[in-house]
mmCIF file of C-alpha atoms and ligand atoms in Angstrom:
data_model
loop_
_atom_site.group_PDB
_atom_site.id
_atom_site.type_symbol
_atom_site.label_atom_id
_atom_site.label_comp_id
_atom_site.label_asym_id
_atom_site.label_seq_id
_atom_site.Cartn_x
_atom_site.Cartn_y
_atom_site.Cartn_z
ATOM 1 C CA UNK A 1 -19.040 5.898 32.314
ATOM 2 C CA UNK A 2 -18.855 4.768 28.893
ATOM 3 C CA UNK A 3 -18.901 8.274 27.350
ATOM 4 C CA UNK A 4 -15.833 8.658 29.739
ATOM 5 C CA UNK A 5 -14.276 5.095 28.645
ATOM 6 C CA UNK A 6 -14.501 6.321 25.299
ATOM 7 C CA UNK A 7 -13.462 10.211 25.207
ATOM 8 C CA UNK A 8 -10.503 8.661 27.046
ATOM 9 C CA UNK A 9 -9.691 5.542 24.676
ATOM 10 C CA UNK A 10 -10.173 8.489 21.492
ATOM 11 C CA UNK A 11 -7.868 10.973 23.300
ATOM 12 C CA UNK A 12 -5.282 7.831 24.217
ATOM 13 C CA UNK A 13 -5.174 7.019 20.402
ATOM 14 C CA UNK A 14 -4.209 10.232 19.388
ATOM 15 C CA UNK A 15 -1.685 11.114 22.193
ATOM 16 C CA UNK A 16 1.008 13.365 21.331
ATOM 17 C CA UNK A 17 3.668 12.235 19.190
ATOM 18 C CA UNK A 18 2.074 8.608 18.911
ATOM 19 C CA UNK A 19 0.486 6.624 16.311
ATOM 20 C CA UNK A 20 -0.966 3.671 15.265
ATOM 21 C CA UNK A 21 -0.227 0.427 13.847
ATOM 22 C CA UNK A 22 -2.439 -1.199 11.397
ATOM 23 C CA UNK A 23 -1.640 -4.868 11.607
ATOM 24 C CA UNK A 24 -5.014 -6.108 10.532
ATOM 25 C CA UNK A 25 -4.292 -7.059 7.315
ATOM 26 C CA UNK A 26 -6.866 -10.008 6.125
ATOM 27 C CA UNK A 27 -6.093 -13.647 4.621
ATOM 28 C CA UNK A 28 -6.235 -12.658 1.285
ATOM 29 C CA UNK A 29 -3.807 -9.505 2.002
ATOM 30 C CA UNK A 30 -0.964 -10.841 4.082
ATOM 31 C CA UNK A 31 -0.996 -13.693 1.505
ATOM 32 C CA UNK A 32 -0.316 -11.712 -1.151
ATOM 33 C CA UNK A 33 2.380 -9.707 1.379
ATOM 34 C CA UNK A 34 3.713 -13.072 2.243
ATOM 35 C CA UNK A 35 3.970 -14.283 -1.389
ATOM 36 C CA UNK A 36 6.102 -12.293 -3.112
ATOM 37 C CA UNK A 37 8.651 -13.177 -0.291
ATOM 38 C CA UNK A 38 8.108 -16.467 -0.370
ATOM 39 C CA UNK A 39 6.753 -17.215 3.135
ATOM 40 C CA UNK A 40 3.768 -19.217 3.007
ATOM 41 C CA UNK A 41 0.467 -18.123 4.900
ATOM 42 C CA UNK A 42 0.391 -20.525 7.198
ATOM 43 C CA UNK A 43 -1.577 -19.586 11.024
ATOM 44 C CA UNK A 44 1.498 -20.501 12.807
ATOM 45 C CA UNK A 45 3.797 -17.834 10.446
ATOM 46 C CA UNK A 46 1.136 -15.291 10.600
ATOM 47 C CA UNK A 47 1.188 -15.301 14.737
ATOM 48 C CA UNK A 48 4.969 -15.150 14.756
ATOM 49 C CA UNK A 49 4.978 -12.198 12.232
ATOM 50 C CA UNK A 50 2.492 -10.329 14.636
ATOM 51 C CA UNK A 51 4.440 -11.813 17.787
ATOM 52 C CA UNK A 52 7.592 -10.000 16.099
ATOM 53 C CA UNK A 53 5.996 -6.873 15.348
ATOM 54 C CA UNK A 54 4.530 -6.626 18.628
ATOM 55 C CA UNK A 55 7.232 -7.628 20.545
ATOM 56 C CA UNK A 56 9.489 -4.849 19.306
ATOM 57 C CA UNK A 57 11.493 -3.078 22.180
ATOM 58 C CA UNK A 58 10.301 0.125 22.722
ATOM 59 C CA UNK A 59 7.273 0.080 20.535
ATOM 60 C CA UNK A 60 4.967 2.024 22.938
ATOM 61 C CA UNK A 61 7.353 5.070 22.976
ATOM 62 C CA UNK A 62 5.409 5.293 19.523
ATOM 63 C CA UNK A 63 2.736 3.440 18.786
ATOM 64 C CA UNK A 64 -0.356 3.856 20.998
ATOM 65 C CA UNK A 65 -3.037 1.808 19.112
ATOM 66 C CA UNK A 66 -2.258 -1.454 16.830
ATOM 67 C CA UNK A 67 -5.343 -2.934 14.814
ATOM 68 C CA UNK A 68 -5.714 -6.453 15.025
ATOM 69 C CA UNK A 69 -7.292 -9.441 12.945
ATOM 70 C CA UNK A 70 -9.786 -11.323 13.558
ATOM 71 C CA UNK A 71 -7.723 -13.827 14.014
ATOM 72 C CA UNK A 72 -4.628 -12.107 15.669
ATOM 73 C CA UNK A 73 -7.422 -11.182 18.392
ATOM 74 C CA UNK A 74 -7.739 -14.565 19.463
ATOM 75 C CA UNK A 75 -3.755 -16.015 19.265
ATOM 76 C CA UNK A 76 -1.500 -16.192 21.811
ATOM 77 C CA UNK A 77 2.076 -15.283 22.702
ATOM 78 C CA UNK A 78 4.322 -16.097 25.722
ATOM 79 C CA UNK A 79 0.843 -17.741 27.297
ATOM 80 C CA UNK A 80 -1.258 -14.606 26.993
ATOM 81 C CA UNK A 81 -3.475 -13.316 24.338
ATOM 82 C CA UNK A 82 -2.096 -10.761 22.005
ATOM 83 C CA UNK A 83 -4.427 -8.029 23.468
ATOM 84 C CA UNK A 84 -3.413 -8.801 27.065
ATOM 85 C CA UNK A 85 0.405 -8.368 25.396
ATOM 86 C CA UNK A 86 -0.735 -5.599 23.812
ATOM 87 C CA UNK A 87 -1.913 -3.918 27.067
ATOM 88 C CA UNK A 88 1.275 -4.952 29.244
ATOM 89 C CA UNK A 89 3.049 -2.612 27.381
ATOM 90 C CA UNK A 90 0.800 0.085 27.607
ATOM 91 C CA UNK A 91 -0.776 -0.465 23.435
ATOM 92 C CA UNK A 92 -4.554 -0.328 23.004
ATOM 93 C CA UNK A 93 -5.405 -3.282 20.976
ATOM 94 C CA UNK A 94 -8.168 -2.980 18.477
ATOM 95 C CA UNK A 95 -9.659 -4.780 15.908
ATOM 96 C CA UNK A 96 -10.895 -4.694 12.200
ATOM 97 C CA UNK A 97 -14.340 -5.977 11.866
ATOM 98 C CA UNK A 98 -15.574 -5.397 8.561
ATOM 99 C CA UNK A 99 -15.826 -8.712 6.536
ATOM 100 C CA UNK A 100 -14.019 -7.010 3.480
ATOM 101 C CA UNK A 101 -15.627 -5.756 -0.189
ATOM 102 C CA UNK A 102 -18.078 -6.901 -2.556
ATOM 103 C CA UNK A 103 -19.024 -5.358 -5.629
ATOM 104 C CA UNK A 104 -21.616 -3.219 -5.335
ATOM 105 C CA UNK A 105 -24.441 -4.760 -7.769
ATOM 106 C CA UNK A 106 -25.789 -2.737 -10.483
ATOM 107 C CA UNK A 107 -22.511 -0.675 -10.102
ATOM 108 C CA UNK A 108 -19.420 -1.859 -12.421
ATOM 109 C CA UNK A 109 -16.230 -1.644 -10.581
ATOM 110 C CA UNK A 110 -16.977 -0.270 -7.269
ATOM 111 C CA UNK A 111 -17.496 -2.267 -4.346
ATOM 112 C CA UNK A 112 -19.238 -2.292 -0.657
ATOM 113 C CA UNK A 113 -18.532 -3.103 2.762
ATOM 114 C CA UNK A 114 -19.527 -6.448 4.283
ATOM 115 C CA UNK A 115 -20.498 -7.257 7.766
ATOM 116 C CA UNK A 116 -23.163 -5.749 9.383
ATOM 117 C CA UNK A 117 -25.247 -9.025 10.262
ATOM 118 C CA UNK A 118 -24.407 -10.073 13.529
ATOM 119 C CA UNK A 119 -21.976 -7.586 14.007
ATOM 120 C CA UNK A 120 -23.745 -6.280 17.178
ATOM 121 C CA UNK A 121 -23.011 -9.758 18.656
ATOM 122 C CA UNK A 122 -19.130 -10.104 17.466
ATOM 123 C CA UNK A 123 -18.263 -6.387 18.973
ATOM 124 C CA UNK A 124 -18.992 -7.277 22.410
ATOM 125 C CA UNK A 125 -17.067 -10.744 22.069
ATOM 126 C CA UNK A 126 -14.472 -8.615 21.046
ATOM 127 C CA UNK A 127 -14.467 -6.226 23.838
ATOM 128 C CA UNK A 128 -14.482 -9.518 26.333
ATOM 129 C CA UNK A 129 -11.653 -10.721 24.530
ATOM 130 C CA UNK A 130 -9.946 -7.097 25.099
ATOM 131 C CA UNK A 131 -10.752 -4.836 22.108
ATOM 132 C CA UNK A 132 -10.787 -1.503 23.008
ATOM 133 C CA UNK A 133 -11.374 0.448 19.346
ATOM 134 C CA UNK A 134 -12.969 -0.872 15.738
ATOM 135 C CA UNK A 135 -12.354 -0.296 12.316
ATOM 136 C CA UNK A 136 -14.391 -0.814 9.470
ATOM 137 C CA UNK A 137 -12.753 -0.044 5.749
ATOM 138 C CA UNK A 138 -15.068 1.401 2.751
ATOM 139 C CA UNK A 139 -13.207 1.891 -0.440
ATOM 140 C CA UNK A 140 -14.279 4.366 -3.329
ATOM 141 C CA UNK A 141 -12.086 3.713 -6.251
ATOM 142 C CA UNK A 142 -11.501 6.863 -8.840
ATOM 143 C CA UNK A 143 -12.177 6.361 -12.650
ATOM 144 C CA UNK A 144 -14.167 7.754 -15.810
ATOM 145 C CA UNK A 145 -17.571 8.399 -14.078
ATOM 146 C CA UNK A 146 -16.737 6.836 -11.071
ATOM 147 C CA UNK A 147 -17.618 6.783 -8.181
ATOM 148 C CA UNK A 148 -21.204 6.847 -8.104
ATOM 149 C CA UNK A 149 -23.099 9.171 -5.535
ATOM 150 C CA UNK A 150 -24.840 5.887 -4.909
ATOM 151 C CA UNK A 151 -21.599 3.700 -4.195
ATOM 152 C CA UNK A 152 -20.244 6.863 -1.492
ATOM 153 C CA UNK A 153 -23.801 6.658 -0.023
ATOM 154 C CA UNK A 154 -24.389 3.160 0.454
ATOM 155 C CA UNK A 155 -20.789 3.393 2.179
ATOM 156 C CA UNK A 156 -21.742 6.064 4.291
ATOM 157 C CA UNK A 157 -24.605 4.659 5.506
ATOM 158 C CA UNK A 158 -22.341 0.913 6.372
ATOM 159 C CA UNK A 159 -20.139 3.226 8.028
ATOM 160 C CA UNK A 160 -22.481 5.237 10.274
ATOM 161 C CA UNK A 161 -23.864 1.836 11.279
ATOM 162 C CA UNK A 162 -20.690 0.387 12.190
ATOM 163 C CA UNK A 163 -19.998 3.414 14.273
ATOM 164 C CA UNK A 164 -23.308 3.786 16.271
ATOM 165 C CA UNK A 165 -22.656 -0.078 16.810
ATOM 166 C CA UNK A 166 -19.393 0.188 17.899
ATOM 167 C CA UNK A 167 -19.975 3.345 20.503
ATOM 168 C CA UNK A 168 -22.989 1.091 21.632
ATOM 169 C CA UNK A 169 -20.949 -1.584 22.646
ATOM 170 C CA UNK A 170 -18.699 0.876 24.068
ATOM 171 C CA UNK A 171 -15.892 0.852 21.746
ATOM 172 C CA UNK A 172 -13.552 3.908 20.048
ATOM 173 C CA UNK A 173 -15.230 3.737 15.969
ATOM 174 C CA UNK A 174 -12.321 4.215 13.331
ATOM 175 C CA UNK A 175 -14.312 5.421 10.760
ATOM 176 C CA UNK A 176 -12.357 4.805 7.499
ATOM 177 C CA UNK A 177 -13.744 5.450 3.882
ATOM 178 C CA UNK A 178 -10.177 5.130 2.098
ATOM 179 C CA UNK A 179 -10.331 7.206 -1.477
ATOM 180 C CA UNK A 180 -7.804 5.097 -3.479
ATOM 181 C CA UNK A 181 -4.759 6.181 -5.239
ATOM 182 C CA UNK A 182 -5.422 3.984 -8.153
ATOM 183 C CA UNK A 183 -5.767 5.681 -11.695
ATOM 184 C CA UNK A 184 -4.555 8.666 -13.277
ATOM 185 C CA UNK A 185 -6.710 11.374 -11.723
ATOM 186 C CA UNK A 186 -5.504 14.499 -10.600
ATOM 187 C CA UNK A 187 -4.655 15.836 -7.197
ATOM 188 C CA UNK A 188 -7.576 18.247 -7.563
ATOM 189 C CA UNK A 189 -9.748 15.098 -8.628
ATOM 190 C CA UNK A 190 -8.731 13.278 -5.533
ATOM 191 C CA UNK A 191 -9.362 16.445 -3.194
ATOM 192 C CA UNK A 192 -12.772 16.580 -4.949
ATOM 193 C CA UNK A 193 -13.695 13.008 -4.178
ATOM 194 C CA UNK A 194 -12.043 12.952 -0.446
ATOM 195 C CA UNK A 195 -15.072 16.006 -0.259
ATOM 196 C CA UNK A 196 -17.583 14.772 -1.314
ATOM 197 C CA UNK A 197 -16.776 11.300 0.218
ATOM 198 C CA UNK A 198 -16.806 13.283 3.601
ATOM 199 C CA UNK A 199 -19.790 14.965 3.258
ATOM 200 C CA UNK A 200 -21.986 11.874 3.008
ATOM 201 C CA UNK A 201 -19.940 10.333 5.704
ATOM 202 C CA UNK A 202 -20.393 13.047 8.274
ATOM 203 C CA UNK A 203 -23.787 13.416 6.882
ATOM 204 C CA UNK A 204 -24.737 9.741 7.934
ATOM 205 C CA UNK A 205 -22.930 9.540 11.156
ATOM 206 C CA UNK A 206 -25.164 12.750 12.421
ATOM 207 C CA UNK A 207 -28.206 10.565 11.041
ATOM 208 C CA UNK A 208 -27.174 7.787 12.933
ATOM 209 C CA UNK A 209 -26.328 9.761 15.934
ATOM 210 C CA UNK A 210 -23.018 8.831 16.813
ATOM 211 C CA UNK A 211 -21.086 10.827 19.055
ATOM 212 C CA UNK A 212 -18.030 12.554 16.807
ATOM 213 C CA UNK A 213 -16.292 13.255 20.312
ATOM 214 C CA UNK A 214 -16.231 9.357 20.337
ATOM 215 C CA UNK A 215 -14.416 8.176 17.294
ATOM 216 C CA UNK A 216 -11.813 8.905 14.670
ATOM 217 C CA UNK A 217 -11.250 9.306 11.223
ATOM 218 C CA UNK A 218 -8.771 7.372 9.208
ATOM 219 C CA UNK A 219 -8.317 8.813 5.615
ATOM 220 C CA UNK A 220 -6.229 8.782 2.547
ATOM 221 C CA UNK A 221 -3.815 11.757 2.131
ATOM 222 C CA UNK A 222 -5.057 14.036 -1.062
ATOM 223 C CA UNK A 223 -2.676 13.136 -3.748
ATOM 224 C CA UNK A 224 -2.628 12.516 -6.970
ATOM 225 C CA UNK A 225 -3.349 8.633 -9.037
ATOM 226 C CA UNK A 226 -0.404 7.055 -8.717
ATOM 227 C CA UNK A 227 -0.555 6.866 -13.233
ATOM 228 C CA UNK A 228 -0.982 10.559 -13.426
ATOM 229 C CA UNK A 229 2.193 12.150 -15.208
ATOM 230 C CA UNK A 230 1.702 15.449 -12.895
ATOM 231 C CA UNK A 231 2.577 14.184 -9.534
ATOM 232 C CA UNK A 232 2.718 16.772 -6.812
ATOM 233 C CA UNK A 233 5.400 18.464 -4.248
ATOM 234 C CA UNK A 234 4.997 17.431 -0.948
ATOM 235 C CA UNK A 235 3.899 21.172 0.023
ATOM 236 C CA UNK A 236 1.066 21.162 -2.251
ATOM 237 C CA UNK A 237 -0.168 17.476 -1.014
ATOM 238 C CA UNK A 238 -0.409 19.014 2.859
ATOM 239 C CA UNK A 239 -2.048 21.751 1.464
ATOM 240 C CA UNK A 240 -4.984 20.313 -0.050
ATOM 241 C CA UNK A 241 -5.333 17.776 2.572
ATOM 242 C CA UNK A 242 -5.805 19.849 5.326
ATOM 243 C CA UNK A 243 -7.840 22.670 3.105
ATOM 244 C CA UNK A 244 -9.646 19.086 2.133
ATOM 245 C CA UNK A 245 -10.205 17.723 6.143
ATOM 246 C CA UNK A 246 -10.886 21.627 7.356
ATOM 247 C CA UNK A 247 -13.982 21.391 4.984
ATOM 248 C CA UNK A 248 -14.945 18.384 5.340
ATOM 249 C CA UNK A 249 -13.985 17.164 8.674
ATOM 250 C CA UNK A 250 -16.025 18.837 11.882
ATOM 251 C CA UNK A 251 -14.000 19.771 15.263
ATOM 252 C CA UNK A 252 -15.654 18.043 17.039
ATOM 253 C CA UNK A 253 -13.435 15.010 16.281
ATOM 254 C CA UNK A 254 -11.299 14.095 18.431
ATOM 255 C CA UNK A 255 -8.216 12.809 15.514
ATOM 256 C CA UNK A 256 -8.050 12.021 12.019
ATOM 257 C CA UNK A 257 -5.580 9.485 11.251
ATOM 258 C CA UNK A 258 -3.695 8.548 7.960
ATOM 259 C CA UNK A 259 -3.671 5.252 5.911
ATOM 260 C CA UNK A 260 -0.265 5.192 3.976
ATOM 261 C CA UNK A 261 -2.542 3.616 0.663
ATOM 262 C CA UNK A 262 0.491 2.680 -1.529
ATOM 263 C CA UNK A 263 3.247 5.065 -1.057
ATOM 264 C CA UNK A 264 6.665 4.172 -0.163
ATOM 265 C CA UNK A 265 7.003 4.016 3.371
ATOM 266 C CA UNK A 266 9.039 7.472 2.757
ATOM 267 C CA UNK A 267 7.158 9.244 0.852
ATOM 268 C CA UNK A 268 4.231 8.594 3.734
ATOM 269 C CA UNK A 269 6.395 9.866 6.465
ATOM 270 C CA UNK A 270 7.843 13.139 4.145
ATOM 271 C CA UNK A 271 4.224 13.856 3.730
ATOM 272 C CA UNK A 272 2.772 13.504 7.143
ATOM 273 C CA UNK A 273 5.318 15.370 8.150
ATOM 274 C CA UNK A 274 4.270 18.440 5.960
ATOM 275 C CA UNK A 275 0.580 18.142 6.703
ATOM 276 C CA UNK A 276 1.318 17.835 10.374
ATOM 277 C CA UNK A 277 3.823 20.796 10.214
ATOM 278 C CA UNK A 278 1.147 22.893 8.303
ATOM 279 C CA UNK A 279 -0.791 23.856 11.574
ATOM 280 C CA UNK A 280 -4.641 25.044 12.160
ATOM 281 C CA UNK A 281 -5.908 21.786 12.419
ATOM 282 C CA UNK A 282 -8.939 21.397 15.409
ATOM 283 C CA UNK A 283 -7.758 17.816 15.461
ATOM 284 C CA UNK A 284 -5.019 15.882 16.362
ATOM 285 C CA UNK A 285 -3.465 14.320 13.320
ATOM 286 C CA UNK A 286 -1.231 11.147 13.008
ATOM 287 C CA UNK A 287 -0.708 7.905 11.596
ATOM 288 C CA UNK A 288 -2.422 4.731 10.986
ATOM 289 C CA UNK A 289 0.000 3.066 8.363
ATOM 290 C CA UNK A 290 -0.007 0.009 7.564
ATOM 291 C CA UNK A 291 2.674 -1.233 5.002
ATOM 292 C CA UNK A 292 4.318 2.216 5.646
ATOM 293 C CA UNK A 293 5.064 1.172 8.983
ATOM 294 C CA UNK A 294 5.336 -2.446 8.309
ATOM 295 C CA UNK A 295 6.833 -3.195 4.553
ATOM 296 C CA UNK A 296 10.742 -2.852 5.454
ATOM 297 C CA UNK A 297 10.404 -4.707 8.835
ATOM 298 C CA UNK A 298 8.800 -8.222 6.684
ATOM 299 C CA UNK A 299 10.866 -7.644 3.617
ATOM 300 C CA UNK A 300 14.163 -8.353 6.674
ATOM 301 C CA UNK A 301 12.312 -10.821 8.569
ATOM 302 C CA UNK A 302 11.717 -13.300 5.252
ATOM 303 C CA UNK A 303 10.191 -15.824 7.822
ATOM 304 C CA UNK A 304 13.400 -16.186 9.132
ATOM 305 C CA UNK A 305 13.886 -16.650 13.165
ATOM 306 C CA UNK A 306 17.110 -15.380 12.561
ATOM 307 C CA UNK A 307 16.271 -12.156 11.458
ATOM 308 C CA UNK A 308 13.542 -11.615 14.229
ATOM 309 C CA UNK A 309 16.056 -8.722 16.114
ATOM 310 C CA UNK A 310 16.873 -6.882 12.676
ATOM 311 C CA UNK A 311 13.276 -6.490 11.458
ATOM 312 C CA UNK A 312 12.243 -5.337 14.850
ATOM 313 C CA UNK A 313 14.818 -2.562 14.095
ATOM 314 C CA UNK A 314 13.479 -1.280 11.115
ATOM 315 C CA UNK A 315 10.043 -1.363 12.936
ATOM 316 C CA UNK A 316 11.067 0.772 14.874
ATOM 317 C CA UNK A 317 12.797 3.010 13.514
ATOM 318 C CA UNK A 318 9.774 3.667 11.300
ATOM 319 C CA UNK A 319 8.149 4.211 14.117
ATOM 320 C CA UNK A 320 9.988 6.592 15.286
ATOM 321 C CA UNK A 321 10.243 8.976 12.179
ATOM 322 C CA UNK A 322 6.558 8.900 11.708
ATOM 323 C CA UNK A 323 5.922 9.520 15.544
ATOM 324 C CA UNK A 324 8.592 13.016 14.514
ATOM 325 C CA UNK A 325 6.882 13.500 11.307
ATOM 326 C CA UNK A 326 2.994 13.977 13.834
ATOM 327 C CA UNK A 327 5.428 17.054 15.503
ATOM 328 C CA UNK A 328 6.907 18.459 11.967
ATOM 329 C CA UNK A 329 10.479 17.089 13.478
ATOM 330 C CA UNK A 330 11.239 14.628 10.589
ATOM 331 C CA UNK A 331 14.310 15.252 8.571
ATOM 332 C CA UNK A 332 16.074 13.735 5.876
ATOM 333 C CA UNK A 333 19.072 12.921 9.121
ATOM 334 C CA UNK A 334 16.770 11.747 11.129
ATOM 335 C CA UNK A 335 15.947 9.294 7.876
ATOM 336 C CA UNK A 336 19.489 8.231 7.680
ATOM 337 C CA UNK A 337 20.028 7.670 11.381
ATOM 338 C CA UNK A 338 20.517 4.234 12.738
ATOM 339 C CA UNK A 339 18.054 3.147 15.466
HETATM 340 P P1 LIG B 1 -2.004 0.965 4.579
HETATM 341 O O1 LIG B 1 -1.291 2.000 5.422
HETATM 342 O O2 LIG B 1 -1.100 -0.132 4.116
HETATM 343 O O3 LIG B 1 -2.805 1.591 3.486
HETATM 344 O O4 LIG B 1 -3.027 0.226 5.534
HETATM 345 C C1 LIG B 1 -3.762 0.938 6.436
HETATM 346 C C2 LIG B 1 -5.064 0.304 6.651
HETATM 347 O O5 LIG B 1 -5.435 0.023 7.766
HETATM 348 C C3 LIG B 1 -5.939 0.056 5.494
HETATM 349 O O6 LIG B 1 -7.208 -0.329 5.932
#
């Protein structure tokens, strides 16, 4: 029954021409999102920025998965909780539950996951409370010797354990070890690193036995640092992601979703767009942006009740292009058309 639960959740994720939103954005983050528009952090603005982005019209005809805070899980709109809202319209909610990085000691400048104690405990609150997928972030940062085979490992290994936990407690793993765009490293450094990154992943999830039929992979696309002078054409970014995931990634799972990282919200579509369209993938592929999907929709909204309907807009019109982008339809008119 739970297999079933699960295959199904995995499969519902990564339905055709859907994607997900990653509205899970911690404290410190949507502080620092907040900030630089000058909308302070308070709980009540942070529910009504979630309440807007959930409560966009037509949302589902994209979206089939958002990620939710800790917090978010547990606030309410119209009466109901945001995962009930969530489910109304036919959205899977699910829920970050790493506790963020620390730096990994003995180890200058790279960090670890947090979270593990007691998480066994907090997953199945979360599935009471409606949660029906996880997500735990590990982040391996590019830069003259680094990373460390140690820093990937020790990652690997909090992953794994976050995943068996999660399928225990009978809930869809997003397994997500983001390779990050800072630096000045090449594309071909990146592509290295996104290897050898999922090597020791896949190598501790088969150690820990969890099911790969039962979870999904979030990643980075391969591109180059964003401070390298040679930046790359979108063809050659789809082609060594997917010669990247095809080596790295088995077929046995189900999706492999994207993280936008950094890029302009664009840029991230443009991209997907020519990975998805580059064909002989095992998996599904789509979307699991963040301030890709988001960035345009709070820069309108400024707080502002009165700008509620137009940020909803550029939601979804976001949306929408990525959801085209997953089925290679996304086109520079399709960019310029108004929702
Ligand atoms: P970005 O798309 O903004 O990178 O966020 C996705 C995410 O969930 C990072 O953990």
């Amino acid at each position: 029954m739970t297999a079933t639960t699960l295959l199904s959740t995995a499969h519902a994720l990564t339905a055709s021409g859907k994607g997900i939103l990653a509205a899970d954005e911690s404290f410190p983050t949507i502080e620092k999102r907040f900030k630089v528009l000058g909308i302070p952090s308070t709980e009540e603005n942070r529910r009504a920025y979630r309440e807007l982005l959930f409560a966009t019209p037509g949302l589902g005809e994209f979206i089939s998965g958002v990620i939710l805070f800790d917090e978010t899980i547990r606030q309410k709109t119209g009466g109901a909780s945001m995962p009930e809202t969530l489910a109304r319209i036919g959205i899977i909610p699910g829920v970050k539950v790493d506790g963020g990085t620390m730096a990994l000691p003995g180890f200058a400048g790279e960090k670890i996951t947090q979270g593990l104690d007691g998480l066994r405990e907090k997953l199945a609150a979360y599935r009471e409370q409606g949660a029906r997928f996880t997500k735990w972030r590990a982040v391996i940062g590019l830069g003259e010797r680094l990373p460390t085979a140690t820093c990937i490992e020790a990652n690997a290994r909090a992953l794994a354990l976050f995943a068996a936990l999660s399928q225990e407690a009978g809930l869809v793993p997003i397994v997500e070890p983001e390779v990050l765009m800072d630096g000045d490293h090449s594309l071909a450094r990146c592509e290295e690193v996104t290897r050898m990154t999922l090597e020791s992943v896949f190598g501790a999830l088969f150690e820990h036995r969890v099911a790969l039929e039962h979870m999904l992979l979030k990643t980075g696309m391969v591109l180059p640092g964003k401070e390298c002078r040679q930046q790359a054409e979108v063809g050659e970014i789809a082609e060594a992601t997917l010669r990247c995931l095809r080596r790295g990634v088995p077929a046995a799972v189900p999706g492999i979703v994207f993280l936008s990282g950094g890029q302009s919200d664009v840029a991230a579509t443009e991209r997907l767009n020519a990975i998805c369209a580059g064909g002989g993938a095992p998996w599904t592929l789509t979307f699991s942006f963040g301030r890709a999907l988001q960035d345009a929709a709070l820069k309108i909204w400024k707080g502002s009740p009165a700008n509620v309907a137009a940020a909803q807009a550029a939601l979804l019109h976001r949306a929408k292009c990525n959801a085209l982008a997953v089925q290679g339809k996304y086109s520079a008119d399709v960019e310029s058309a108004t929702v």
